[in-house]
Amino acid sequence: MKLLVRNLSRSTTEQELRILFSAHGSVTECSLVLDQETGKSKGFAFVVMPDEKEAKLALSALHETRVAKNRIRVKVAQ
């Protein structure tokens, strides 16, 4: 299941996200969306978790939690 993670701090890294979501299950892909010109984070990312149960657990556990002073929003990606 592919999850969309929004409202990330510009300083949050893919590695930090992978660690955060891995606490709730297996993560096969984690991609931070970067600005093509500056190479800096746009403040959102996609996380892929193959097990739907684990993905839903991560979604409910992490939605509206604080990461690097920002309250992140997690939802199923369209």
CSV table of C-alpha atoms in Angstrom, one decimal:
chain,number,residue,atom,x,y,z
A,1,MET,CA,0.0,0.0,0.0
A,2,LYS,CA,1.3,3.4,-1.0
A,3,LEU,CA,1.0,6.2,1.6
A,4,LEU,CA,1.3,9.9,1.1
A,5,VAL,CA,3.0,11.8,4.0
A,6,ARG,CA,2.5,15.5,4.0
A,7,ASN,CA,3.6,18.6,6.0
A,8,LEU,CA,7.1,17.3,6.5
A,9,SER,CA,9.9,19.5,7.7
A,10,ARG,CA,12.2,20.5,4.9
A,11,SER,CA,15.0,19.0,6.9
A,12,THR,CA,13.4,15.5,7.3
A,13,THR,CA,15.3,12.8,5.4
A,14,GLU,CA,14.2,9.6,3.6
A,15,GLN,CA,16.2,7.7,6.2
A,16,GLU,CA,14.3,9.3,9.1
A,17,LEU,CA,11.0,8.5,7.4
A,18,ARG,CA,12.0,4.9,6.7
A,19,ILE,CA,13.0,4.4,10.4
A,20,LEU,CA,9.7,6.0,11.5
A,21,PHE,CA,7.5,3.8,9.3
A,22,SER,CA,9.6,0.7,9.8
A,23,ALA,CA,8.6,0.7,13.5
A,24,HIS,CA,5.1,-0.4,12.2
A,25,GLY,CA,6.2,-2.9,9.5
A,26,SER,CA,8.1,-3.5,6.4
A,27,VAL,CA,8.9,-0.6,4.1
A,28,THR,CA,9.9,-1.4,0.5
A,29,GLU,CA,10.1,2.2,-0.8
A,30,CYS,CA,10.5,5.6,0.7
A,31,SER,CA,10.8,8.6,-1.6
A,32,LEU,CA,11.0,12.2,-0.5
A,33,VAL,CA,9.8,14.6,-3.2
A,34,LEU,CA,12.5,17.2,-4.1
A,35,ASP,CA,12.4,20.5,-5.9
A,36,GLN,CA,14.2,19.9,-9.2
A,37,GLU,CA,15.9,23.3,-9.1
A,38,THR,CA,17.1,23.5,-5.5
A,39,GLY,CA,17.3,19.8,-4.6
A,40,LYS,CA,15.5,20.6,-1.4
A,41,SER,CA,12.5,18.7,0.0
A,42,LYS,CA,9.0,19.9,-1.0
A,43,GLY,CA,7.7,18.8,2.4
A,44,PHE,CA,6.0,15.5,1.3
A,45,ALA,CA,6.9,12.0,0.5
A,46,PHE,CA,5.6,8.6,-0.5
A,47,VAL,CA,6.1,5.4,1.6
A,48,VAL,CA,5.3,1.9,0.2
A,49,MET,CA,4.5,-0.8,2.7
A,50,PRO,CA,3.6,-4.2,1.1
A,51,ASP,CA,1.4,-5.5,3.9
A,52,GLU,CA,-1.9,-3.6,4.0
A,53,LYS,CA,-2.4,-4.3,7.7
A,54,GLU,CA,0.9,-2.8,8.6
A,55,ALA,CA,0.3,0.2,6.3
A,56,LYS,CA,-3.0,0.9,8.0
A,57,LEU,CA,-1.4,0.5,11.4
A,58,ALA,CA,1.3,3.0,10.5
A,59,LEU,CA,-1.3,5.4,9.0
A,60,SER,CA,-3.4,5.4,12.2
A,61,ALA,CA,-0.3,5.6,14.5
A,62,LEU,CA,1.5,8.3,12.7
A,63,HIS,CA,-1.3,10.6,11.3
A,64,GLU,CA,-1.2,14.0,13.1
A,65,THR,CA,2.0,13.1,15.1
A,66,ARG,CA,4.8,15.6,15.4
A,67,VAL,CA,8.0,15.0,13.4
A,68,ALA,CA,10.7,17.6,13.6
A,69,LYS,CA,8.2,20.2,15.1
A,70,ASN,CA,5.7,19.6,12.2
A,71,ARG,CA,2.4,17.8,12.6
A,72,ILE,CA,2.5,15.3,9.7
A,73,ARG,CA,-0.5,14.1,7.8
A,74,VAL,CA,-0.6,10.5,6.5
A,75,LYS,CA,-3.1,9.1,4.1
A,76,VAL,CA,-3.5,6.4,1.4
A,77,ALA,CA,-2.0,7.7,-1.9
A,78,GLN,CA,-4.4,7.9,-4.9
